[in-house]
């Protein structure tokens, strides 16, 4: 399962790519694989304030709607408009072209609540061991 | 999720080998999709050819005259006038007019029938038949020895003809017995996708061979229950447990075509009463204004915000590139061309009610 070394992660399978005070958010390979073909992405409103681990937006696969939580608190500065017409970008390239939103971070100490790539990798292994794999798709 | 007690079809290992994502369905461990995903499986069915394992479904063999066996009194459609080697779709009802199941009757011979039922309902259907059949009838449940493979898509005739040339002459909703890989089996020109297609009934313990022989043709893609639901929804075919339940009559579900009101059948009196008093709810089919899909359990609202009904099925439709849904509404809100809103507390989305089916370009009768 592909994981990007310098990103941070949540246990809900979102990633955060930090660049100064701006964080880019998306979902992980594990999440896109479990969801299957993504058919709709609700883009968050620009300027909206979001809280760490609170609802950021939702996306839908053929089967179901799924909530996406924000890995960090802050204000939405940009959203990926490409996803409106082609949500499958997330399936094809979840870590780069499939980004969902950019957030101006309000408290960078919150990053300590996130998982490093190694920690997230270990977390995924623990899910597999517990047989919880793909539970989001069932 | 514990999967240890679930039943498996003879093709279980084939599904695993093809990367099938296995889920519980009606007590069975079935592939919801394969490696390529639901959207590619959809394209395979609508443009090429796809194969479904439907071995979990139930089959009964009934011997007897259609009237003196009681069969004609159990099924909503008339079966007395069915030609031999034809199929007919209908329902079985409870005394209140609610639907026990929907099914297909095959007339194998003047006094021999095959009845194909939903996997989730095999036990209760058998009980209902046994309770309502007359002493002259003999009923046998052959579900455990009968595998069913559905080959569906515009190329299905060409592909199946390579193994069974005579299958090309089958007309829609007819069947015959054919020689397929050394077995004499029933193949019908029926399906659940809106495309040209065939259902192959094959001995359970030999089904792997047929599955392999059909998939050996590179034009055939394995397809799972996920896309099966999308395809049937695009055609507005009912799925038991959604559009039809023990408390939904075929009249409310818009399936009056499959009910023969002139004859007697179990549940008829209740349907007559329903028709006289006026149906309280009616089925609606609607297309989302966006890619956001309606989902089972969503509410339906009028454009002025009144709660008018609920969604029973919904998905994203690749054919329409929009969400599609089926729901029940209070009768006064059901004229075509009207707008409706679906959603929950968090999100509400506009949709337009349309005549069925959603997908009108299938190869079904080609």
CSV table of C-alpha atoms in Angstrom, one decimal:
chain,number,residue,atom,x,y,z
A,1,UNK,CA,0.0,0.0,0.0
A,2,UNK,CA,1.6,3.2,-1.1
A,3,UNK,CA,2.4,5.8,1.6
A,4,UNK,CA,4.2,9.1,1.1
A,5,UNK,CA,7.1,9.5,3.4
A,6,UNK,CA,6.8,13.2,4.2
A,7,UNK,CA,3.0,13.4,4.6
A,8,UNK,CA,1.1,13.2,7.9
A,9,UNK,CA,-1.9,10.9,8.4
A,10,UNK,CA,-5.1,10.3,10.4
A,11,UNK,CA,-6.6,7.1,11.6
A,12,UNK,CA,-9.6,7.9,9.3
A,13,UNK,CA,-7.2,7.7,6.3
A,14,UNK,CA,-6.8,11.3,5.4
A,15,UNK,CA,-3.4,12.8,4.6
A,16,UNK,CA,-1.9,16.2,5.2
A,17,UNK,CA,1.0,17.7,3.2
A,18,UNK,CA,2.5,20.7,5.0
A,19,UNK,CA,4.0,23.6,3.1
A,20,UNK,CA,4.6,26.5,5.5
A,21,UNK,CA,1.3,27.6,6.9
A,22,UNK,CA,-0.7,25.8,4.1
A,23,UNK,CA,-1.7,22.2,4.4
A,24,UNK,CA,-3.0,20.2,1.5
A,25,UNK,CA,-5.6,17.4,2.4
A,26,UNK,CA,-6.6,14.3,0.6
A,27,UNK,CA,-7.4,10.6,1.3
A,28,UNK,CA,-5.0,7.8,1.3
A,29,UNK,CA,-4.4,4.8,-1.0
A,30,UNK,CA,-6.0,2.6,1.6
A,31,UNK,CA,-9.1,4.8,1.7
A,32,UNK,CA,-9.5,5.1,-2.1
A,33,UNK,CA,-9.0,1.3,-2.5
A,34,UNK,CA,-11.5,0.5,0.1
A,35,UNK,CA,-14.1,2.9,-1.3
A,36,UNK,CA,-13.8,1.8,-4.9
A,37,UNK,CA,-14.8,4.0,-7.7
A,38,UNK,CA,-15.5,7.5,-6.4
A,39,UNK,CA,-18.4,9.1,-8.1
A,40,UNK,CA,-19.0,12.4,-6.3
A,41,UNK,CA,-16.9,14.8,-4.2
A,42,UNK,CA,-18.6,17.6,-2.3
A,43,UNK,CA,-16.1,20.4,-2.3
A,44,UNK,CA,-15.9,22.3,1.0
A,45,UNK,CA,-16.6,26.1,0.9
A,46,UNK,CA,-13.6,28.4,0.5
A,47,UNK,CA,-13.1,30.6,3.6
A,48,UNK,CA,-14.9,28.0,5.8
A,49,UNK,CA,-13.3,27.3,9.2
A,50,UNK,CA,-12.7,23.7,10.0
A,51,UNK,CA,-11.7,22.0,13.2
A,52,UNK,CA,-9.2,19.2,13.5
A,53,UNK,CA,-10.9,15.7,13.2
A,54,UNK,CA,-14.2,17.4,12.5
A,55,UNK,CA,-16.2,17.0,9.3
A,56,UNK,CA,-14.5,18.5,6.3
A,57,UNK,CA,-16.7,17.3,3.5
A,58,UNK,CA,-18.1,14.1,2.1
A,59,UNK,CA,-17.5,12.0,-1.0
A,60,UNK,CA,-19.5,9.1,-2.5
A,61,UNK,CA,-18.5,5.9,-4.1
A,62,UNK,CA,-21.0,3.8,-6.2
A,63,UNK,CA,-22.1,2.1,-3.0
A,64,UNK,CA,-22.2,4.8,-0.3
A,65,UNK,CA,-21.5,8.3,1.0
A,66,UNK,CA,-18.5,8.7,3.2
A,67,UNK,CA,-17.5,11.5,5.5
A,68,UNK,CA,-14.0,13.1,5.2
A,69,UNK,CA,-12.5,14.6,8.4
A,70,UNK,CA,-10.1,17.5,8.5
A,71,UNK,CA,-6.6,16.5,9.7
A,72,UNK,CA,-6.0,20.0,11.0
A,73,UNK,CA,-7.8,23.2,12.1
A,74,UNK,CA,-7.8,26.2,9.9
A,75,UNK,CA,-9.5,28.1,7.0
A,76,UNK,CA,-10.1,26.6,3.6
A,77,UNK,CA,-8.2,28.6,1.0
A,78,UNK,CA,-8.5,26.5,-2.1
A,79,UNK,CA,-10.4,23.4,-3.3
A,80,UNK,CA,-9.7,21.0,-6.2
A,81,UNK,CA,-12.4,22.0,-8.8
A,82,UNK,CA,-11.2,19.2,-11.1
A,83,UNK,CA,-12.9,16.7,-8.8
A,84,UNK,CA,-16.4,18.0,-9.7
A,85,UNK,CA,-16.3,16.7,-13.2
A,86,UNK,CA,-13.9,13.8,-12.6
A,87,UNK,CA,-14.0,12.4,-9.1
A,88,UNK,CA,-12.1,9.4,-10.3
A,89,UNK,CA,-8.9,11.4,-10.1
A,90,UNK,CA,-8.8,10.4,-6.5
A,91,UNK,CA,-8.8,6.7,-7.5
A,92,UNK,CA,-6.1,7.3,-10.0
A,93,UNK,CA,-3.8,9.6,-8.1
A,94,UNK,CA,-4.9,10.1,-4.5
A,95,UNK,CA,-1.7,11.6,-3.2
A,96,UNK,CA,-1.1,14.3,-5.9
A,97,UNK,CA,-3.7,15.3,-8.4
A,98,UNK,CA,-6.5,13.9,-6.2
A,99,UNK,CA,-6.0,16.4,-3.4
A,100,UNK,CA,-9.3,17.8,-2.0
A,101,UNK,CA,-8.6,21.1,-0.2
A,102,UNK,CA,-5.9,23.4,1.0
A,103,UNK,CA,-6.2,24.8,4.5
A,104,UNK,CA,-4.5,27.8,6.1
A,105,UNK,CA,-3.4,26.2,9.4
A,106,UNK,CA,-4.4,28.0,12.6
A,107,UNK,CA,-2.4,25.9,15.1
A,108,UNK,CA,0.6,24.0,13.9
A,109,UNK,CA,1.0,22.2,17.2
A,110,UNK,CA,-1.9,20.1,16.2
A,111,UNK,CA,0.4,18.2,13.8
A,112,UNK,CA,1.6,16.3,16.9
A,113,UNK,CA,-1.9,14.6,16.9
A,114,UNK,CA,-1.3,13.1,13.5
A,115,UNK,CA,0.5,10.0,12.5
A,116,UNK,CA,3.9,9.9,10.7
A,117,UNK,CA,4.2,7.7,7.6
A,118,UNK,CA,5.8,5.0,9.8
A,119,UNK,CA,3.1,5.2,12.4
A,120,UNK,CA,0.4,5.1,9.7
A,121,UNK,CA,2.0,2.2,8.1
A,122,UNK,CA,2.1,0.3,11.4
A,123,UNK,CA,-1.6,1.3,12.0
A,124,UNK,CA,-2.6,-0.2,8.6
A,125,UNK,CA,-0.8,-3.4,9.5
A,126,UNK,CA,-2.7,-3.6,12.8
A,127,UNK,CA,-5.9,-3.2,10.9
A,128,UNK,CA,-5.0,-6.1,8.6
A,129,UNK,CA,-4.1,-8.2,11.6
A,130,UNK,CA,-7.4,-7.5,13.3
A,131,UNK,CA,-9.3,-8.3,10.1
A,132,UNK,CA,-10.8,-4.9,9.8
A,133,UNK,CA,-9.5,-4.3,6.3
A,134,UNK,CA,-12.0,-2.8,3.9
A,135,UNK,CA,-14.6,-2.4,6.7
A,136,UNK,CA,-15.5,1.0,5.3
A,137,UNK,CA,-16.8,-0.6,2.2
A,138,UNK,CA,-19.1,-3.1,3.8
B,1,UNK,CA,-17.3,-9.2,10.2
B,2,UNK,CA,-17.5,-13.0,10.7
B,3,UNK,CA,-17.8,-14.8,7.4
B,4,UNK,CA,-17.4,-18.4,8.7
B,5,UNK,CA,-21.1,-19.3,8.6
B,6,UNK,CA,-21.9,-17.9,5.2
B,7,UNK,CA,-22.7,-20.1,2.3
B,8,UNK,CA,-20.4,-20.2,-0.8
B,9,UNK,CA,-21.2,-20.9,-4.4
B,10,UNK,CA,-19.2,-23.4,-6.4
B,11,UNK,CA,-17.3,-20.4,-7.9
B,12,UNK,CA,-16.0,-19.0,-4.6
B,13,UNK,CA,-12.4,-19.8,-5.4
B,14,UNK,CA,-12.7,-18.4,-8.9
B,15,UNK,CA,-14.0,-15.1,-7.4
B,16,UNK,CA,-11.0,-15.0,-5.0
B,17,UNK,CA,-8.6,-15.7,-7.9
B,18,UNK,CA,-10.1,-12.8,-9.9
B,19,UNK,CA,-9.6,-10.4,-7.0
B,20,UNK,CA,-13.3,-10.5,-6.0
B,21,UNK,CA,-14.1,-8.4,-3.0
B,22,UNK,CA,-16.3,-10.7,-1.0
B,23,UNK,CA,-19.3,-9.5,1.0
B,24,UNK,CA,-22.3,-11.0,2.8
B,25,UNK,CA,-25.5,-11.1,0.7
B,26,UNK,CA,-28.6,-13.0,1.8
B,27,UNK,CA,-26.5,-15.4,3.8
B,28,UNK,CA,-24.0,-15.9,1.0
B,29,UNK,CA,-20.4,-14.8,0.6
B,30,UNK,CA,-20.6,-13.1,-2.8
B,31,UNK,CA,-18.3,-10.8,-4.9
B,32,UNK,CA,-19.5,-7.2,-4.8
B,33,UNK,CA,-16.8,-6.3,-7.4
B,34,UNK,CA,-13.6,-7.5,-8.9
B,35,UNK,CA,-10.2,-5.8,-9.4
B,36,UNK,CA,-11.2,-3.4,-12.1
B,37,UNK,CA,-14.0,-1.8,-10.1
B,38,UNK,CA,-17.7,-1.1,-10.6
B,39,UNK,CA,-17.4,1.6,-13.3
B,40,UNK,CA,-15.3,-0.6,-15.6
B,41,UNK,CA,-17.7,-3.5,-14.9
B,42,UNK,CA,-20.5,-1.3,-15.9
B,43,UNK,CA,-18.9,-0.4,-19.2
B,44,UNK,CA,-18.1,-4.1,-19.8
B,45,UNK,CA,-21.8,-5.0,-19.4
B,46,UNK,CA,-23.2,-2.1,-21.4
B,47,UNK,CA,-20.7,-2.2,-24.3
B,48,UNK,CA,-19.3,-5.8,-24.3
B,49,UNK,CA,-20.2,-8.8,-22.2
B,50,UNK,CA,-20.2,-9.6,-18.5
B,51,UNK,CA,-20.7,-12.7,-16.4
B,52,UNK,CA,-22.4,-12.9,-13.0
B,53,UNK,CA,-22.4,-15.8,-10.6
B,54,UNK,CA,-26.0,-16.0,-9.4
B,55,UNK,CA,-25.8,-19.5,-8.0
B,56,UNK,CA,-27.1,-18.3,-4.7
B,57,UNK,CA,-30.5,-17.9,-6.2
B,58,UNK,CA,-33.2,-20.5,-5.7
B,59,UNK,CA,-34.8,-22.9,-8.1
B,60,UNK,CA,-37.8,-25.1,-7.5
B,61,UNK,CA,-39.1,-27.8,-9.9
B,62,UNK,CA,-42.9,-28.2,-9.8
B,63,UNK,CA,-44.8,-31.1,-11.5
B,64,UNK,CA,-48.5,-30.7,-12.1
B,65,UNK,CA,-51.2,-29.2,-14.2
B,66,UNK,CA,-51.2,-25.4,-13.9
B,67,UNK,CA,-54.7,-25.3,-12.4
B,68,UNK,CA,-55.0,-28.6,-10.4
B,69,UNK,CA,-51.5,-28.1,-8.9
B,70,UNK,CA,-52.6,-24.7,-7.6
B,71,UNK,CA,-49.7,-22.9,-9.3
B,72,UNK,CA,-51.9,-20.5,-11.3
B,73,UNK,CA,-53.5,-19.5,-8.0
B,74,UNK,CA,-50.2,-18.7,-6.3
B,75,UNK,CA,-48.5,-16.6,-9.0
B,76,UNK,CA,-49.9,-13.1,-10.0
B,77,UNK,CA,-49.3,-13.8,-13.7
B,78,UNK,CA,-51.4,-16.3,-15.6
B,79,UNK,CA,-49.4,-19.4,-16.3
B,80,UNK,CA,-52.1,-21.5,-18.0
B,81,UNK,CA,-51.5,-19.8,-21.3
B,82,UNK,CA,-47.7,-20.0,-21.2
B,83,UNK,CA,-46.2,-21.7,-24.2
B,84,UNK,CA,-43.8,-24.5,-23.3
B,85,UNK,CA,-40.2,-23.2,-23.3
B,86,UNK,CA,-41.3,-19.7,-22.3
B,87,UNK,CA,-40.6,-17.7,-19.2
B,88,UNK,CA,-42.9,-15.4,-17.3
B,89,UNK,CA,-42.1,-12.9,-14.6
B,90,UNK,CA,-44.5,-12.4,-11.7
B,91,UNK,CA,-44.9,-12.2,-7.9
B,92,UNK,CA,-46.3,-14.3,-5.1
B,93,UNK,CA,-48.4,-12.4,-2.5
B,94,UNK,CA,-49.6,-12.7,1.0
B,95,UNK,CA,-53.3,-12.3,1.9
B,96,UNK,CA,-52.8,-8.6,2.4
B,97,UNK,CA,-51.5,-8.1,-1.1
B,98,UNK,CA,-47.9,-7.6,0.1
B,99,UNK,CA,-45.2,-9.2,-1.9
B,100,UNK,CA,-43.6,-12.4,-0.6
B,101,UNK,CA,-41.2,-12.6,-3.6
B,102,UNK,CA,-40.8,-11.8,-7.2
B,103,UNK,CA,-39.9,-14.7,-9.5
B,104,UNK,CA,-39.7,-16.2,-12.9
B,105,UNK,CA,-41.7,-19.2,-14.0
B,106,UNK,CA,-40.3,-21.5,-16.7
B,107,UNK,CA,-42.7,-23.9,-18.4
B,108,UNK,CA,-40.5,-26.9,-19.0
B,109,UNK,CA,-43.3,-29.2,-20.3
B,110,UNK,CA,-47.1,-28.9,-20.3
B,111,UNK,CA,-47.0,-30.2,-16.6
B,112,UNK,CA,-43.5,-29.3,-15.5
B,113,UNK,CA,-42.2,-26.0,-14.3
B,114,UNK,CA,-39.1,-24.4,-12.9
B,115,UNK,CA,-39.5,-21.4,-10.6
B,116,UNK,CA,-36.6,-19.1,-10.0
B,117,UNK,CA,-36.6,-17.1,-6.7
B,118,UNK,CA,-34.5,-14.7,-4.8
B,119,UNK,CA,-31.8,-16.2,-2.6
B,120,UNK,CA,-33.0,-14.3,0.5
B,121,UNK,CA,-36.5,-15.8,0.2
B,122,UNK,CA,-35.9,-19.5,-0.7
B,123,UNK,CA,-37.1,-20.8,2.6
B,124,UNK,CA,-40.2,-18.7,3.0
B,125,UNK,CA,-41.1,-19.2,-0.7
B,126,UNK,CA,-40.9,-22.9,-0.3
B,127,UNK,CA,-43.2,-22.8,2.7
B,128,UNK,CA,-45.7,-20.5,0.8
B,129,UNK,CA,-45.8,-22.9,-2.1
B,130,UNK,CA,-46.2,-25.9,0.1
B,131,UNK,CA,-49.0,-24.3,2.0
B,132,UNK,CA,-50.9,-23.3,-1.2
B,133,UNK,CA,-50.2,-26.1,-3.6
B,134,UNK,CA,-52.9,-28.7,-4.0
B,135,UNK,CA,-52.3,-32.4,-3.4
B,136,UNK,CA,-51.8,-33.1,-7.2
B,137,UNK,CA,-48.6,-31.0,-7.2
B,138,UNK,CA,-45.0,-32.2,-6.5
B,139,UNK,CA,-42.5,-29.5,-5.5
B,140,UNK,CA,-38.8,-30.1,-5.3
B,141,UNK,CA,-36.2,-27.5,-4.2
B,142,UNK,CA,-33.2,-28.0,-6.5
B,143,UNK,CA,-31.4,-24.8,-5.4
B,144,UNK,CA,-28.5,-26.7,-3.8
B,145,UNK,CA,-27.7,-28.6,-7.0
B,146,UNK,CA,-28.3,-25.8,-9.4
B,147,UNK,CA,-25.7,-23.1,-10.3
B,148,UNK,CA,-26.8,-20.1,-12.3
B,149,UNK,CA,-24.4,-18.0,-14.5
B,150,UNK,CA,-25.7,-14.9,-16.1
B,151,UNK,CA,-24.0,-13.9,-19.3
B,152,UNK,CA,-25.1,-10.3,-20.1
B,153,UNK,CA,-24.2,-7.6,-22.6
B,154,UNK,CA,-24.6,-6.8,-26.3
B,155,UNK,CA,-21.9,-9.3,-27.3
B,156,UNK,CA,-23.4,-12.1,-25.2
B,157,UNK,CA,-25.1,-13.9,-28.1
B,158,UNK,CA,-22.0,-13.9,-30.2
B,159,UNK,CA,-19.9,-15.2,-27.3
B,160,UNK,CA,-22.3,-17.9,-26.1
B,161,UNK,CA,-23.0,-19.0,-29.7
B,162,UNK,CA,-19.3,-20.2,-30.0
B,163,UNK,CA,-20.1,-22.8,-27.3
B,164,UNK,CA,-23.8,-23.4,-28.1
B,165,UNK,CA,-24.5,-22.3,-31.7
B,166,UNK,CA,-28.3,-23.0,-31.4
B,167,UNK,CA,-28.7,-20.4,-28.6
B,168,UNK,CA,-28.7,-17.7,-31.2
B,169,UNK,CA,-32.3,-18.5,-32.1
B,170,UNK,CA,-33.7,-17.9,-28.6
B,171,UNK,CA,-36.2,-15.0,-28.4
B,172,UNK,CA,-36.5,-12.7,-25.4
B,173,UNK,CA,-38.1,-14.5,-22.4
B,174,UNK,CA,-37.8,-18.0,-23.9
B,175,UNK,CA,-35.5,-20.8,-23.1
B,176,UNK,CA,-34.6,-24.3,-24.2
B,177,UNK,CA,-32.3,-27.2,-23.2
B,178,UNK,CA,-28.9,-27.1,-24.9
B,179,UNK,CA,-25.7,-29.2,-24.8
B,180,UNK,CA,-23.0,-27.1,-23.1
B,181,UNK,CA,-19.6,-28.7,-22.3
B,182,UNK,CA,-21.2,-32.2,-22.2
B,183,UNK,CA,-24.2,-31.3,-20.0
B,184,UNK,CA,-27.8,-30.9,-21.2
B,185,UNK,CA,-28.8,-27.7,-19.5
B,186,UNK,CA,-31.4,-24.9,-19.5
B,187,UNK,CA,-30.4,-21.6,-21.0
B,188,UNK,CA,-32.9,-18.8,-21.1
B,189,UNK,CA,-32.8,-15.4,-22.8
B,190,UNK,CA,-33.5,-13.4,-19.6
B,191,UNK,CA,-31.5,-11.2,-17.3
B,192,UNK,CA,-31.4,-8.3,-14.9
B,193,UNK,CA,-29.3,-5.6,-16.7
B,194,UNK,CA,-31.3,-4.3,-19.6
B,195,UNK,CA,-28.9,-5.8,-22.1
B,196,UNK,CA,-29.1,-8.8,-24.4
B,197,UNK,CA,-28.3,-11.8,-22.2
B,198,UNK,CA,-28.7,-15.3,-21.1
B,199,UNK,CA,-29.1,-17.2,-17.8
B,200,UNK,CA,-27.4,-20.6,-17.7
B,201,UNK,CA,-28.6,-23.2,-15.2
B,202,UNK,CA,-25.8,-25.7,-14.7
B,203,UNK,CA,-25.0,-28.6,-12.4
B,204,UNK,CA,-23.5,-27.1,-9.2
B,205,UNK,CA,-20.4,-29.4,-9.1
B,206,UNK,CA,-19.5,-28.7,-12.7
B,207,UNK,CA,-20.1,-24.9,-12.8
B,208,UNK,CA,-16.4,-24.0,-12.6
B,209,UNK,CA,-15.9,-25.4,-16.1
B,210,UNK,CA,-18.5,-23.2,-17.7
B,211,UNK,CA,-17.3,-20.1,-15.8
B,212,UNK,CA,-13.8,-20.8,-17.1
B,213,UNK,CA,-14.9,-21.5,-20.7
B,214,UNK,CA,-16.9,-18.3,-20.9
B,215,UNK,CA,-14.1,-16.2,-19.3
B,216,UNK,CA,-11.6,-17.7,-21.6
B,217,UNK,CA,-13.1,-15.4,-24.2
B,218,UNK,CA,-11.2,-12.1,-23.6
B,219,UNK,CA,-14.3,-10.1,-24.3
B,220,UNK,CA,-16.0,-11.4,-21.1
B,221,UNK,CA,-15.5,-9.6,-17.8
B,222,UNK,CA,-16.5,-10.9,-14.4
B,223,UNK,CA,-19.0,-8.6,-12.8
B,224,UNK,CA,-20.2,-8.4,-9.2
B,225,UNK,CA,-23.3,-7.6,-7.1
B,226,UNK,CA,-22.3,-3.9,-6.9
B,227,UNK,CA,-22.7,-3.3,-10.6
B,228,UNK,CA,-25.7,-5.7,-10.8
B,229,UNK,CA,-27.5,-3.3,-8.5
B,230,UNK,CA,-26.5,-0.3,-10.6
B,231,UNK,CA,-27.6,-2.0,-13.9
B,232,UNK,CA,-31.0,-3.1,-12.5
B,233,UNK,CA,-31.6,0.4,-11.1
B,234,UNK,CA,-30.8,2.0,-14.4
B,235,UNK,CA,-33.6,-0.2,-15.8
B,236,UNK,CA,-35.9,0.4,-12.8
B,237,UNK,CA,-36.1,-3.4,-12.2
B,238,UNK,CA,-37.3,-4.0,-8.7
B,239,UNK,CA,-35.0,-5.6,-6.1
B,240,UNK,CA,-36.8,-7.5,-3.4
B,241,UNK,CA,-36.4,-5.8,0.0
B,242,UNK,CA,-36.4,-2.4,-1.7
B,243,UNK,CA,-39.2,-1.8,-4.2
B,244,UNK,CA,-41.0,-5.0,-3.2
B,245,UNK,CA,-41.5,-6.2,0.4
B,246,UNK,CA,-44.2,-8.0,2.4
B,247,UNK,CA,-45.9,-4.7,2.9
B,248,UNK,CA,-45.6,-3.4,-0.6
B,249,UNK,CA,-48.1,-4.6,-3.3
B,250,UNK,CA,-47.1,-4.9,-6.9
B,251,UNK,CA,-49.7,-2.2,-7.7
B,252,UNK,CA,-47.9,0.3,-5.5
B,253,UNK,CA,-44.6,-0.8,-7.0
B,254,UNK,CA,-45.9,0.1,-10.5
B,255,UNK,CA,-45.9,-3.6,-11.6
B,256,UNK,CA,-49.5,-4.1,-12.5
B,257,UNK,CA,-48.4,-5.4,-15.9
B,258,UNK,CA,-47.3,-8.5,-14.1
B,259,UNK,CA,-50.6,-9.1,-12.3
B,260,UNK,CA,-53.5,-10.8,-14.0
B,261,UNK,CA,-56.5,-9.3,-12.4
B,262,UNK,CA,-59.2,-11.4,-14.3
B,263,UNK,CA,-58.0,-14.6,-12.6
B,264,UNK,CA,-58.0,-15.7,-9.0
B,265,UNK,CA,-54.8,-15.7,-7.0
B,266,UNK,CA,-53.7,-15.4,-3.4
B,267,UNK,CA,-53.8,-11.7,-2.4
B,268,UNK,CA,-56.2,-10.7,-5.2
B,269,UNK,CA,-59.0,-9.6,-2.8
B,270,UNK,CA,-56.6,-7.2,-1.1
B,271,UNK,CA,-55.4,-5.8,-4.4
B,272,UNK,CA,-59.1,-5.2,-5.5
B,273,UNK,CA,-59.7,-3.4,-2.2
B,274,UNK,CA,-56.6,-1.3,-2.7
B,275,UNK,CA,-57.7,-0.3,-6.2
B,276,UNK,CA,-61.1,0.6,-5.0
B,277,UNK,CA,-59.9,2.7,-2.1
B,278,UNK,CA,-57.1,4.2,-4.0
B,279,UNK,CA,-53.4,3.6,-3.5
B,280,UNK,CA,-51.9,5.7,-0.7
B,281,UNK,CA,-48.4,5.8,-2.1
B,282,UNK,CA,-46.8,5.4,-5.5
B,283,UNK,CA,-43.4,4.7,-6.8
B,284,UNK,CA,-41.3,7.5,-8.3
B,285,UNK,CA,-38.1,7.4,-10.3
B,286,UNK,CA,-35.9,10.5,-10.2
B,287,UNK,CA,-32.6,11.8,-11.5
B,288,UNK,CA,-30.3,13.9,-9.3
B,289,UNK,CA,-29.3,17.3,-10.5
B,290,UNK,CA,-25.7,16.4,-9.8
B,291,UNK,CA,-23.4,13.3,-9.4
B,292,UNK,CA,-24.6,13.1,-5.8
B,293,UNK,CA,-26.6,10.0,-5.4
B,294,UNK,CA,-29.8,9.3,-3.5
B,295,UNK,CA,-29.5,6.5,-1.0
B,296,UNK,CA,-31.9,4.0,0.6
B,297,UNK,CA,-33.2,5.7,3.8
B,298,UNK,CA,-33.0,9.3,2.4
B,299,UNK,CA,-36.2,11.3,2.7
B,300,UNK,CA,-38.1,12.8,-0.2
B,301,UNK,CA,-39.4,16.4,0.0
B,302,UNK,CA,-41.5,18.6,-2.2
B,303,UNK,CA,-39.8,21.7,-3.5
B,304,UNK,CA,-41.5,23.7,-0.7
B,305,UNK,CA,-39.9,21.5,1.9
B,306,UNK,CA,-42.7,19.1,2.8
B,307,UNK,CA,-41.8,15.6,3.6
B,308,UNK,CA,-43.5,13.5,1.0
B,309,UNK,CA,-41.8,10.1,1.0
B,310,UNK,CA,-38.6,8.1,1.2
B,311,UNK,CA,-35.9,6.6,-1.0
B,312,UNK,CA,-35.8,2.8,-1.3
B,313,UNK,CA,-32.9,2.5,-3.8
B,314,UNK,CA,-30.3,4.9,-5.1
B,315,UNK,CA,-26.9,4.9,-6.7
B,316,UNK,CA,-24.7,6.8,-9.1
B,317,UNK,CA,-25.6,6.0,-12.7
B,318,UNK,CA,-22.6,5.8,-15.1
B,319,UNK,CA,-25.0,5.8,-18.0
B,320,UNK,CA,-26.6,9.1,-17.0
B,321,UNK,CA,-23.6,10.5,-15.2
B,322,UNK,CA,-25.8,11.5,-12.4
B,323,UNK,CA,-27.4,10.1,-9.2
B,324,UNK,CA,-30.6,8.1,-9.7
B,325,UNK,CA,-33.1,6.9,-7.2
B,326,UNK,CA,-36.4,5.1,-6.7
B,327,UNK,CA,-38.8,6.0,-3.8
B,328,UNK,CA,-42.3,5.9,-2.6
B,329,UNK,CA,-44.3,9.2,-2.2
B,330,UNK,CA,-47.8,10.2,-1.2
B,331,UNK,CA,-49.9,9.8,-4.3
B,332,UNK,CA,-50.6,13.5,-4.9
B,333,UNK,CA,-46.8,14.2,-5.4
B,334,UNK,CA,-46.3,11.9,-8.3
B,335,UNK,CA,-46.7,13.5,-11.7
B,336,UNK,CA,-43.9,13.3,-14.3
B,337,UNK,CA,-41.9,16.4,-14.8
B,338,UNK,CA,-42.2,17.5,-11.2
B,339,UNK,CA,-39.2,18.3,-9.2
B,340,UNK,CA,-38.4,16.6,-6.0
B,341,UNK,CA,-35.7,16.8,-3.3
B,342,UNK,CA,-33.9,14.0,-1.7
B,343,UNK,CA,-31.6,13.9,1.3
B,344,UNK,CA,-31.2,13.9,5.0
B,345,UNK,CA,-30.7,16.5,7.8
B,346,UNK,CA,-27.2,17.4,6.5
B,347,UNK,CA,-27.7,17.6,2.7
B,348,UNK,CA,-30.6,18.0,0.3
B,349,UNK,CA,-30.3,17.8,-3.4
B,350,UNK,CA,-32.8,18.5,-6.2
B,351,UNK,CA,-33.9,15.9,-8.6
B,352,UNK,CA,-36.4,15.5,-11.5
B,353,UNK,CA,-39.0,12.8,-11.6
B,354,UNK,CA,-38.8,10.9,-14.9
B,355,UNK,CA,-40.6,8.0,-16.6
B,356,UNK,CA,-38.9,4.6,-16.3
B,357,UNK,CA,-36.5,3.3,-17.3
B,358,UNK,CA,-33.6,5.6,-16.7
B,359,UNK,CA,-31.5,3.8,-19.3
B,360,UNK,CA,-33.3,3.5,-22.6
B,361,UNK,CA,-30.6,2.3,-25.0
B,362,UNK,CA,-30.0,-1.3,-24.0
B,363,UNK,CA,-29.5,-4.2,-26.3
B,364,UNK,CA,-32.2,-6.2,-24.4
B,365,UNK,CA,-34.4,-7.0,-27.4
B,366,UNK,CA,-31.8,-6.8,-30.1
